[in-house]
Amino acid sequence: MNQPIFYLRTELPNIKLKKMLSLMTEWQTGFIFQAPSNNTIRLAYGALAERYFTKNEDQFDALRSWQSDLKAQLATPSSTSEGQPALVGSFAFNPTSEKSNVFWGKLAQGYFFLPKYTVIKSGNSTALITCSFDAATLEEESKLFAQKLQRMPSCSLTLAEHAPLVKNDTTLDQWAAAVAATTAKIQQHQLDKVVLARSLETNFNDVIEPLAVWRKLTLTQPQTYHILLKTAWGSFISATPERFAKFQEHRFQTAAVAGTIRRGQTRTEDDCLGTQLLKDHKNLQEQNYVLQTISNTLRKHGLTVRYSKHPQLLKNPNVQHLYTPIMANGSFELFKVLHDLHPTPALGGLPRKKALRQIEQVEPVTRGLFGSPLGYFQFDGTGELAVGIRSALLTGSSAHLFAGAGIVSESIPQQEVAETQLKFRPLLHVLGDQNEEHTDID
């Protein structure tokens, strides 16, 4: 018989983010989620319950079933979503992959957990949600955690000083050859589009502190998501600009993001590059594939879909993309919609099954969590997921960085290599700089 799960929401005094991050260093399992231009940060500490997915398992249906079971165990019903705990974690890009997943470990097929403690900081407001199997100790557990959080020193999180950065890019030639082979198949009309990803391994003399990396990304990449999944198997970190889904009853939001060009050194050059991207046939074609596929998928689920006729620019410090927000309304079965959307052509390709076979055949390493939806699910059906790009897996003193490029009939290997190098920059910059900036973010 499953144990009842008791939960309690309490309001806390305004607490600095540095204290929250310092406390998370003491926990093996943790999660942080911050959306772009949003002053709300969700931090999760410890796993009361957890779910690793297995190979060939339908991960979306498995999470739906697990969430349903846990919801039935909740013994403290709440009428508002703000008072509820949430499942946090990440799906896998391709759980059926036959490639070696040595550095991903148990994360290779995805992982979600129900946090023991969740802190939600929004502006000057801070709330704590505590979960427990023991109703008698719930209030005391919540009180002790809150006291420890308030007493934590606001120590600076730093990356090890003078740690030389060593890059291992041994699969670059193999990846460039894969781009050429894939482009040839597209030109022969065997495929329409394929997104190919590659990995870059970096090594330090000292252990990398994931929370310091996350903190620096909030400063250097302010207009992106900032997400960290911290586990015994390693920490997956992402500064993705791309929303996968934000959802609530009768409302579903997503976005079509594709096409990439660098940022300019001056305002004039930046505007010229942006205009070039908005007129570039290859990039417009790539983005339109994504837009139409997502829209058609949502319509198949009975949703009414709205979006702008022309894409806009999504600007990040290193690159800019073509971007179209998508709004959908109507009744829908959440996990079925998510299943059918993943992966979008922005991370997989078209036709989907053929593109995924090509990815499996030619990519040098398994993607694991790269390109996967990650975020949180509340028990009332609300939540948000981002796409795990601009990301890295941090394990000890090593970091495996991931980046992808959309391959179409006009793709040139050298240009696609250059695009992935641009996408590596945000994390390489953070990992290469040894100390965090001292700007305080409360």
mmCIF file of N, CA and C in Angstrom, residues 9-131:
data_model
loop_
_atom_site.group_PDB
_atom_site.id
_atom_site.type_symbol
_atom_site.label_atom_id
_atom_site.label_comp_id
_atom_site.label_asym_id
_atom_site.label_seq_id
_atom_site.Cartn_x
_atom_site.Cartn_y
_atom_site.Cartn_z
ATOM 1 N N ARG A 9 2.757 24.357 2.943
ATOM 2 C CA ARG A 9 3.331 25.583 2.394
ATOM 3 C C ARG A 9 3.440 26.620 3.502
ATOM 4 N N THR A 10 4.608 27.222 3.627
ATOM 5 C CA THR A 10 4.821 28.283 4.607
ATOM 6 C C THR A 10 5.506 29.459 3.922
ATOM 7 N N GLU A 11 5.187 30.652 4.379
ATOM 8 C CA GLU A 11 5.822 31.853 3.854
ATOM 9 C C GLU A 11 7.091 32.134 4.646
ATOM 10 N N LEU A 12 8.146 32.513 3.943
ATOM 11 C CA LEU A 12 9.422 32.812 4.576
ATOM 12 C C LEU A 12 9.738 34.291 4.410
ATOM 13 N N PRO A 13 10.574 34.829 5.278
ATOM 14 C CA PRO A 13 11.036 36.202 5.059
ATOM 15 C C PRO A 13 11.894 36.254 3.801
ATOM 16 N N ASN A 14 12.112 37.454 3.291
ATOM 17 C CA ASN A 14 12.937 37.594 2.089
ATOM 18 C C ASN A 14 14.337 37.047 2.352
ATOM 19 N N ILE A 15 14.742 36.080 1.550
ATOM 20 C CA ILE A 15 16.035 35.419 1.726
ATOM 21 C C ILE A 15 16.843 35.577 0.450
ATOM 22 N N LYS A 16 18.112 35.884 0.578
ATOM 23 C CA LYS A 16 18.955 36.068 -0.591
ATOM 24 C C LYS A 16 19.147 34.749 -1.335
ATOM 25 N N LEU A 17 19.221 34.870 -2.649
ATOM 26 C CA LEU A 17 19.411 33.694 -3.493
ATOM 27 C C LEU A 17 20.705 32.972 -3.144
ATOM 28 N N LYS A 18 21.734 33.722 -2.769
ATOM 29 C CA LYS A 18 23.015 33.088 -2.439
ATOM 30 C C LYS A 18 22.871 32.092 -1.294
ATOM 31 N N LYS A 19 22.031 32.383 -0.326
ATOM 32 C CA LYS A 19 21.806 31.449 0.775
ATOM 33 C C LYS A 19 21.161 30.164 0.257
ATOM 34 N N MET A 20 20.208 30.323 -0.654
ATOM 35 C CA MET A 20 19.521 29.155 -1.207
ATOM 36 C C MET A 20 20.485 28.273 -1.999
ATOM 37 N N LEU A 21 21.362 28.912 -2.766
ATOM 38 C CA LEU A 21 22.336 28.151 -3.542
ATOM 39 C C LEU A 21 23.358 27.486 -2.630
ATOM 40 N N SER A 22 23.778 28.192 -1.596
ATOM 41 C CA SER A 22 24.740 27.613 -0.653
ATOM 42 C C SER A 22 24.181 26.370 0.007
ATOM 43 N N LEU A 23 22.895 26.411 0.370
ATOM 44 C CA LEU A 23 22.281 25.247 1.006
ATOM 45 C C LEU A 23 22.193 24.072 0.036
ATOM 46 N N MET A 24 21.978 24.356 -1.235
ATOM 47 C CA MET A 24 21.848 23.262 -2.200
ATOM 48 C C MET A 24 23.152 22.496 -2.384
ATOM 49 N N THR A 25 24.287 23.102 -2.078
ATOM 50 C CA THR A 25 25.552 22.373 -2.186
ATOM 51 C C THR A 25 25.587 21.176 -1.245
ATOM 52 N N GLU A 26 24.742 21.181 -0.209
ATOM 53 C CA GLU A 26 24.727 20.091 0.760
ATOM 54 C C GLU A 26 23.819 18.937 0.331
ATOM 55 N N TRP A 27 23.094 19.115 -0.759
ATOM 56 C CA TRP A 27 22.143 18.098 -1.212
ATOM 57 C C TRP A 27 22.642 17.433 -2.483
ATOM 58 N N GLN A 28 22.564 16.111 -2.513
ATOM 59 C CA GLN A 28 22.994 15.369 -3.700
ATOM 60 C C GLN A 28 22.035 15.580 -4.864
ATOM 61 N N THR A 29 20.746 15.671 -4.557
ATOM 62 C CA THR A 29 19.723 15.848 -5.588
ATOM 63 C C THR A 29 19.096 17.229 -5.453
ATOM 64 N N GLY A 30 19.031 17.950 -6.560
ATOM 65 C CA GLY A 30 18.443 19.284 -6.535
ATOM 66 C C GLY A 30 18.001 19.709 -7.923
ATOM 67 N N PHE A 31 17.268 20.801 -7.968
ATOM 68 C CA PHE A 31 16.744 21.294 -9.242
ATOM 69 C C PHE A 31 16.495 22.790 -9.115
ATOM 70 N N ILE A 32 16.852 23.539 -10.168
ATOM 71 C CA ILE A 32 16.579 24.977 -10.214
ATOM 72 C C ILE A 32 15.959 25.296 -11.567
ATOM 73 N N PHE A 33 14.911 26.114 -11.540
ATOM 74 C CA PHE A 33 14.222 26.490 -12.784
ATOM 75 C C PHE A 33 13.886 27.971 -12.736
ATOM 76 N N GLN A 34 14.385 28.703 -13.731
ATOM 77 C CA GLN A 34 14.037 30.117 -13.891
ATOM 78 C C GLN A 34 13.767 30.380 -15.366
ATOM 79 N N ALA A 35 12.605 30.923 -15.678
ATOM 80 C CA ALA A 35 12.231 31.228 -17.053
ATOM 81 C C ALA A 35 12.780 32.593 -17.457
ATOM 82 N N PRO A 36 12.897 32.868 -18.766
ATOM 83 C CA PRO A 36 13.412 34.164 -19.223
ATOM 84 C C PRO A 36 12.557 35.326 -18.725
ATOM 85 N N SER A 37 13.225 36.416 -18.396
ATOM 86 C CA SER A 37 12.533 37.650 -17.984
ATOM 87 C C SER A 37 11.513 37.394 -16.889
ATOM 88 N N ASN A 38 11.849 36.475 -16.004
ATOM 89 C CA ASN A 38 10.917 36.109 -14.936
ATOM 90 C C ASN A 38 11.669 36.163 -13.618
ATOM 91 N N ASN A 39 11.126 36.897 -12.655
ATOM 92 C CA ASN A 39 11.821 37.011 -11.377
ATOM 93 C C ASN A 39 11.451 35.894 -10.411
ATOM 94 N N THR A 40 10.761 34.860 -10.918
ATOM 95 C CA THR A 40 10.428 33.708 -10.086
ATOM 96 C C THR A 40 11.440 32.590 -10.307
ATOM 97 N N ILE A 41 11.983 32.075 -9.216
ATOM 98 C CA ILE A 41 12.937 30.971 -9.274
ATOM 99 C C ILE A 41 12.406 29.839 -8.408
ATOM 100 N N ARG A 42 12.416 28.640 -8.954
ATOM 101 C CA ARG A 42 11.982 27.441 -8.234
ATOM 102 C C ARG A 42 13.225 26.611 -7.923
ATOM 103 N N LEU A 43 13.439 26.315 -6.639
ATOM 104 C CA LEU A 43 14.585 25.516 -6.205
ATOM 105 C C LEU A 43 14.080 24.309 -5.426
ATOM 106 N N ALA A 44 14.539 23.123 -5.789
ATOM 107 C CA ALA A 44 14.103 21.882 -5.149
ATOM 108 C C ALA A 44 15.294 21.199 -4.485
ATOM 109 N N TYR A 45 15.062 20.687 -3.272
ATOM 110 C CA TYR A 45 16.124 20.077 -2.466
ATOM 111 C C TYR A 45 15.722 18.664 -2.059
ATOM 112 N N GLY A 46 16.504 17.681 -2.472
ATOM 113 C CA GLY A 46 16.264 16.312 -2.032
ATOM 114 C C GLY A 46 15.072 15.666 -2.701
ATOM 115 N N ALA A 47 15.090 14.341 -2.783
ATOM 116 C CA ALA A 47 14.011 13.591 -3.434
ATOM 117 C C ALA A 47 13.243 12.772 -2.408
ATOM 118 N N LEU A 48 11.963 13.088 -2.233
ATOM 119 C CA LEU A 48 11.097 12.253 -1.405
ATOM 120 C C LEU A 48 10.721 10.990 -2.173
ATOM 121 N N ALA A 49 10.529 11.135 -3.476
ATOM 122 C CA ALA A 49 10.254 10.006 -4.370
ATOM 123 C C ALA A 49 10.892 10.333 -5.709
ATOM 124 N N GLU A 50 11.313 9.313 -6.448
ATOM 125 C CA GLU A 50 11.978 9.565 -7.718
ATOM 126 C C GLU A 50 11.614 8.500 -8.738
ATOM 127 N N ARG A 51 11.805 8.861 -10.006
ATOM 128 C CA ARG A 51 11.440 7.951 -11.099
ATOM 129 C C ARG A 51 12.479 8.038 -12.206
ATOM 130 N N TYR A 52 13.263 6.964 -12.359
ATOM 131 C CA TYR A 52 14.127 6.818 -13.525
ATOM 132 C C TYR A 52 13.343 6.060 -14.592
ATOM 133 N N PHE A 53 13.457 6.494 -15.823
ATOM 134 C CA PHE A 53 12.796 5.770 -16.901
ATOM 135 C C PHE A 53 13.712 4.669 -17.413
ATOM 136 N N THR A 54 13.123 3.644 -17.982
ATOM 137 C CA THR A 54 13.894 2.523 -18.508
ATOM 138 C C THR A 54 13.909 2.569 -20.030
ATOM 139 N N LYS A 55 14.840 1.855 -20.600
ATOM 140 C CA LYS A 55 14.997 1.841 -22.050
ATOM 141 C C LYS A 55 13.732 1.307 -22.715
ATOM 142 N N ASN A 56 13.347 1.949 -23.799
ATOM 143 C CA ASN A 56 12.176 1.571 -24.600
ATOM 144 C C ASN A 56 10.848 1.846 -23.893
ATOM 145 N N GLU A 57 10.897 2.506 -22.729
ATOM 146 C CA GLU A 57 9.670 2.859 -22.018
ATOM 147 C C GLU A 57 9.092 4.141 -22.614
ATOM 148 N N ASP A 58 7.780 4.216 -22.711
ATOM 149 C CA ASP A 58 7.126 5.459 -23.120
ATOM 150 C C ASP A 58 7.228 6.424 -21.943
ATOM 151 N N GLN A 59 8.219 7.316 -22.007
ATOM 152 C CA GLN A 59 8.535 8.146 -20.848
ATOM 153 C C GLN A 59 7.404 9.105 -20.489
ATOM 154 N N PHE A 60 6.665 9.572 -21.464
ATOM 155 C CA PHE A 60 5.570 10.500 -21.177
ATOM 156 C C PHE A 60 4.414 9.790 -20.481
ATOM 157 N N ASP A 61 4.078 8.605 -20.960
ATOM 158 C CA ASP A 61 3.007 7.849 -20.317
ATOM 159 C C ASP A 61 3.448 7.366 -18.939
ATOM 160 N N ALA A 62 4.736 7.028 -18.809
ATOM 161 C CA ALA A 62 5.250 6.582 -17.515
ATOM 162 C C ALA A 62 5.165 7.701 -16.482
ATOM 163 N N LEU A 63 5.492 8.931 -16.889
ATOM 164 C CA LEU A 63 5.403 10.044 -15.943
ATOM 165 C C LEU A 63 3.947 10.362 -15.624
ATOM 166 N N ARG A 64 3.082 10.281 -16.627
ATOM 167 C CA ARG A 64 1.648 10.496 -16.381
ATOM 168 C C ARG A 64 1.135 9.522 -15.330
ATOM 169 N N SER A 65 1.485 8.252 -15.482
ATOM 170 C CA SER A 65 1.032 7.222 -14.551
ATOM 171 C C SER A 65 1.604 7.455 -13.156
ATOM 172 N N TRP A 66 2.893 7.798 -13.092
ATOM 173 C CA TRP A 66 3.533 8.024 -11.789
ATOM 174 C C TRP A 66 2.931 9.243 -11.105
ATOM 175 N N GLN A 67 2.719 10.316 -11.861
ATOM 176 C CA GLN A 67 2.110 11.511 -11.282
ATOM 177 C C GLN A 67 0.709 11.206 -10.766
ATOM 178 N N SER A 68 -0.044 10.401 -11.510
ATOM 179 C CA SER A 68 -1.397 10.031 -11.087
ATOM 180 C C SER A 68 -1.365 9.244 -9.781
ATOM 181 N N ASP A 69 -0.410 8.323 -9.670
ATOM 182 C CA ASP A 69 -0.275 7.540 -8.436
ATOM 183 C C ASP A 69 0.074 8.438 -7.253
ATOM 184 N N LEU A 70 1.013 9.361 -7.464
ATOM 185 C CA LEU A 70 1.418 10.260 -6.383
ATOM 186 C C LEU A 70 0.281 11.200 -5.991
ATOM 187 N N LYS A 71 -0.468 11.654 -6.981
ATOM 188 C CA LYS A 71 -1.593 12.549 -6.686
ATOM 189 C C LYS A 71 -2.606 11.859 -5.783
ATOM 190 N N ALA A 72 -2.809 10.563 -6.015
ATOM 191 C CA ALA A 72 -3.742 9.801 -5.178
ATOM 192 C C ALA A 72 -3.228 9.659 -3.751
ATOM 193 N N GLN A 73 -1.904 9.813 -3.567
ATOM 194 C CA GLN A 73 -1.311 9.699 -2.235
ATOM 195 C C GLN A 73 -1.312 11.026 -1.480
ATOM 196 N N LEU A 74 -1.544 12.144 -2.184
ATOM 197 C CA LEU A 74 -1.509 13.444 -1.520
ATOM 198 C C LEU A 74 -2.595 13.517 -0.458
ATOM 199 N N ALA A 75 -2.183 13.833 0.745
ATOM 200 C CA ALA A 75 -3.121 13.835 1.872
ATOM 201 C C ALA A 75 -3.456 15.241 2.339
ATOM 202 N N THR A 76 -2.943 16.242 1.637
ATOM 203 C CA THR A 76 -3.228 17.626 1.998
ATOM 204 C C THR A 76 -3.720 18.354 0.761
ATOM 205 N N PRO A 77 -4.972 18.139 0.368
ATOM 206 C CA PRO A 77 -5.472 18.770 -0.856
ATOM 207 C C PRO A 77 -5.351 20.287 -0.785
ATOM 208 N N SER A 78 -5.018 20.873 -1.909
ATOM 209 C CA SER A 78 -4.886 22.330 -1.975
ATOM 210 C C SER A 78 -5.764 22.867 -3.090
ATOM 211 N N SER A 79 -6.425 23.966 -2.845
ATOM 212 C CA SER A 79 -7.309 24.554 -3.851
ATOM 213 C C SER A 79 -6.561 25.479 -4.796
ATOM 214 N N THR A 80 -5.312 25.807 -4.483
ATOM 215 C CA THR A 80 -4.543 26.697 -5.345
ATOM 216 C C THR A 80 -3.263 26.014 -5.769
ATOM 217 N N SER A 81 -2.856 26.253 -7.015
ATOM 218 C CA SER A 81 -1.650 25.617 -7.536
ATOM 219 C C SER A 81 -0.404 26.101 -6.809
ATOM 220 N N GLU A 82 -0.446 27.332 -6.261
ATOM 221 C CA GLU A 82 0.729 27.863 -5.579
ATOM 222 C C GLU A 82 1.091 27.056 -4.339
ATOM 223 N N GLY A 83 0.128 26.337 -3.772
ATOM 224 C CA GLY A 83 0.405 25.598 -2.552
ATOM 225 C C GLY A 83 0.857 24.182 -2.771
ATOM 226 N N GLN A 84 0.925 23.750 -4.017
ATOM 227 C CA GLN A 84 1.208 22.355 -4.302
ATOM 228 C C GLN A 84 2.684 22.087 -4.560
ATOM 229 N N PRO A 85 3.121 20.875 -4.264
ATOM 230 C CA PRO A 85 4.444 20.457 -4.730
ATOM 231 C C PRO A 85 4.378 20.169 -6.222
ATOM 232 N N ALA A 86 5.516 19.914 -6.828
ATOM 233 C CA ALA A 86 5.558 19.630 -8.260
ATOM 234 C C ALA A 86 6.635 18.597 -8.540
ATOM 235 N N LEU A 87 6.438 17.820 -9.572
ATOM 236 C CA LEU A 87 7.476 16.917 -10.050
ATOM 237 C C LEU A 87 8.442 17.717 -10.909
ATOM 238 N N VAL A 88 9.738 17.488 -10.728
ATOM 239 C CA VAL A 88 10.750 18.232 -11.480
ATOM 240 C C VAL A 88 11.737 17.250 -12.097
ATOM 241 N N GLY A 89 12.332 17.640 -13.220
ATOM 242 C CA GLY A 89 13.319 16.781 -13.851
ATOM 243 C C GLY A 89 13.331 16.929 -15.353
ATOM 244 N N SER A 90 13.800 15.876 -16.027
ATOM 245 C CA SER A 90 13.974 15.929 -17.472
ATOM 246 C C SER A 90 13.626 14.600 -18.122
ATOM 247 N N PHE A 91 13.027 14.692 -19.297
ATOM 248 C CA PHE A 91 12.873 13.528 -20.153
ATOM 249 C C PHE A 91 14.194 13.281 -20.879
ATOM 250 N N ALA A 92 14.282 12.191 -21.619
ATOM 251 C CA ALA A 92 15.436 11.910 -22.469
ATOM 252 C C ALA A 92 15.086 12.232 -23.910
ATOM 253 N N PHE A 93 16.114 12.526 -24.706
ATOM 254 C CA PHE A 93 15.834 12.805 -26.113
ATOM 255 C C PHE A 93 15.344 11.556 -26.830
ATOM 256 N N ASN A 94 16.072 10.469 -26.675
ATOM 257 C CA ASN A 94 15.705 9.225 -27.346
ATOM 258 C C ASN A 94 16.001 8.048 -26.428
ATOM 259 N N PRO A 95 15.033 7.624 -25.628
ATOM 260 C CA PRO A 95 15.261 6.521 -24.683
ATOM 261 C C PRO A 95 15.607 5.202 -25.357
ATOM 262 N N THR A 96 15.321 5.071 -26.646
ATOM 263 C CA THR A 96 15.578 3.807 -27.346
ATOM 264 C C THR A 96 16.961 3.758 -27.982
ATOM 265 N N SER A 97 17.776 4.798 -27.788
ATOM 266 C CA SER A 97 19.092 4.850 -28.424
ATOM 267 C C SER A 97 19.949 3.652 -28.033
ATOM 268 N N GLU A 98 20.657 3.105 -29.020
ATOM 269 C CA GLU A 98 21.547 1.970 -28.788
ATOM 270 C C GLU A 98 22.981 2.419 -28.536
ATOM 271 N N LYS A 99 23.235 3.711 -28.591
ATOM 272 C CA LYS A 99 24.592 4.212 -28.409
ATOM 273 C C LYS A 99 25.042 4.084 -26.957
ATOM 274 N N SER A 100 26.347 4.064 -26.760
ATOM 275 C CA SER A 100 26.907 4.008 -25.411
ATOM 276 C C SER A 100 26.516 5.259 -24.636
ATOM 277 N N ASN A 101 26.139 5.070 -23.373
ATOM 278 C CA ASN A 101 25.756 6.222 -22.545
ATOM 279 C C ASN A 101 26.603 6.282 -21.277
ATOM 280 N N VAL A 102 27.891 5.988 -21.449
ATOM 281 C CA VAL A 102 28.796 5.875 -20.306
ATOM 282 C C VAL A 102 28.749 7.113 -19.426
ATOM 283 N N PHE A 103 28.878 8.311 -20.025
ATOM 284 C CA PHE A 103 28.940 9.500 -19.173
ATOM 285 C C PHE A 103 27.573 9.968 -18.697
ATOM 286 N N TRP A 104 26.477 9.458 -19.265
ATOM 287 C CA TRP A 104 25.145 9.825 -18.791
ATOM 288 C C TRP A 104 24.691 8.976 -17.611
ATOM 289 N N GLY A 105 25.182 7.752 -17.500
ATOM 290 C CA GLY A 105 24.771 6.881 -16.403
ATOM 291 C C GLY A 105 23.270 6.666 -16.388
ATOM 292 N N LYS A 106 22.675 6.708 -15.207
ATOM 293 C CA LYS A 106 21.237 6.457 -15.067
ATOM 294 C C LYS A 106 20.377 7.600 -15.610
ATOM 295 N N LEU A 107 21.004 8.724 -15.955
ATOM 296 C CA LEU A 107 20.244 9.838 -16.519
ATOM 297 C C LEU A 107 19.936 9.639 -18.000
ATOM 298 N N ALA A 108 20.511 8.632 -18.619
ATOM 299 C CA ALA A 108 20.412 8.458 -20.071
ATOM 300 C C ALA A 108 18.980 8.379 -20.563
ATOM 301 N N GLN A 109 18.081 7.793 -19.770
ATOM 302 C CA GLN A 109 16.687 7.642 -20.183
ATOM 303 C C GLN A 109 15.745 8.649 -19.521
ATOM 304 N N GLY A 110 16.302 9.621 -18.779
ATOM 305 C CA GLY A 110 15.469 10.637 -18.153
ATOM 306 C C GLY A 110 15.240 10.378 -16.673
ATOM 307 N N TYR A 111 14.870 11.436 -15.956
ATOM 308 C CA TYR A 111 14.734 11.344 -14.498
ATOM 309 C C TYR A 111 13.848 12.473 -13.987
ATOM 310 N N PHE A 112 12.886 12.124 -13.117
ATOM 311 C CA PHE A 112 12.052 13.104 -12.412
ATOM 312 C C PHE A 112 11.998 12.738 -10.937
ATOM 313 N N PHE A 113 11.765 13.751 -10.093
ATOM 314 C CA PHE A 113 11.614 13.463 -8.667
ATOM 315 C C PHE A 113 10.620 14.418 -8.019
ATOM 316 N N LEU A 114 10.050 13.944 -6.916
ATOM 317 C CA LEU A 114 9.194 14.770 -6.067
ATOM 318 C C LEU A 114 10.076 15.323 -4.966
ATOM 319 N N PRO A 115 10.297 16.634 -4.923
ATOM 320 C CA PRO A 115 11.234 17.201 -3.955
ATOM 321 C C PRO A 115 10.757 17.067 -2.510
ATOM 322 N N LYS A 116 11.728 16.910 -1.631
ATOM 323 C CA LYS A 116 11.460 16.960 -0.199
ATOM 324 C C LYS A 116 11.118 18.396 0.206
ATOM 325 N N TYR A 117 11.898 19.331 -0.305
ATOM 326 C CA TYR A 117 11.663 20.753 -0.032
ATOM 327 C C TYR A 117 11.707 21.526 -1.354
ATOM 328 N N THR A 118 10.803 22.472 -1.508
ATOM 329 C CA THR A 118 10.804 23.360 -2.667
ATOM 330 C C THR A 118 10.711 24.797 -2.180
ATOM 331 N N VAL A 119 11.642 25.625 -2.632
ATOM 332 C CA VAL A 119 11.605 27.053 -2.325
ATOM 333 C C VAL A 119 11.238 27.794 -3.605
ATOM 334 N N ILE A 120 10.217 28.631 -3.525
ATOM 335 C CA ILE A 120 9.792 29.435 -4.666
ATOM 336 C C ILE A 120 10.001 30.896 -4.303
ATOM 337 N N LYS A 121 10.951 31.524 -4.990
ATOM 338 C CA LYS A 121 11.291 32.918 -4.716
ATOM 339 C C LYS A 121 10.785 33.778 -5.860
ATOM 340 N N SER A 122 9.909 34.723 -5.537
ATOM 341 C CA SER A 122 9.341 35.613 -6.546
ATOM 342 C C SER A 122 9.432 37.043 -6.034
ATOM 343 N N GLY A 123 10.366 37.800 -6.582
ATOM 344 C CA GLY A 123 10.584 39.152 -6.088
ATOM 345 C C GLY A 123 11.019 39.129 -4.638
ATOM 346 N N ASN A 124 10.284 39.837 -3.783
ATOM 347 C CA ASN A 124 10.592 39.852 -2.355
ATOM 348 C C ASN A 124 9.832 38.790 -1.574
ATOM 349 N N SER A 125 9.078 37.956 -2.272
ATOM 350 C CA SER A 125 8.295 36.906 -1.624
ATOM 351 C C SER A 125 9.005 35.560 -1.741
ATOM 352 N N THR A 126 9.034 34.827 -0.643
ATOM 353 C CA THR A 126 9.663 33.506 -0.627
ATOM 354 C C THR A 126 8.745 32.523 0.081
ATOM 355 N N ALA A 127 8.477 31.394 -0.567
ATOM 356 C CA ALA A 127 7.616 30.362 0.014
ATOM 357 C C ALA A 127 8.357 29.037 0.050
ATOM 358 N N LEU A 128 8.047 28.236 1.056
ATOM 359 C CA LEU A 128 8.633 26.907 1.218
ATOM 360 C C LEU A 128 7.519 25.870 1.192
ATOM 361 N N ILE A 129 7.689 24.850 0.357
ATOM 362 C CA ILE A 129 6.765 23.716 0.329
ATOM 363 C C ILE A 129 7.527 22.487 0.800
ATOM 364 N N THR A 130 7.066 21.897 1.883
ATOM 365 C CA THR A 130 7.709 20.724 2.471
ATOM 366 C C THR A 130 6.836 19.501 2.259
ATOM 367 N N CYS A 131 7.443 18.403 1.836
ATOM 368 C CA CYS A 131 6.727 17.136 1.643
ATOM 369 C C CYS A 131 7.278 16.091 2.609
#
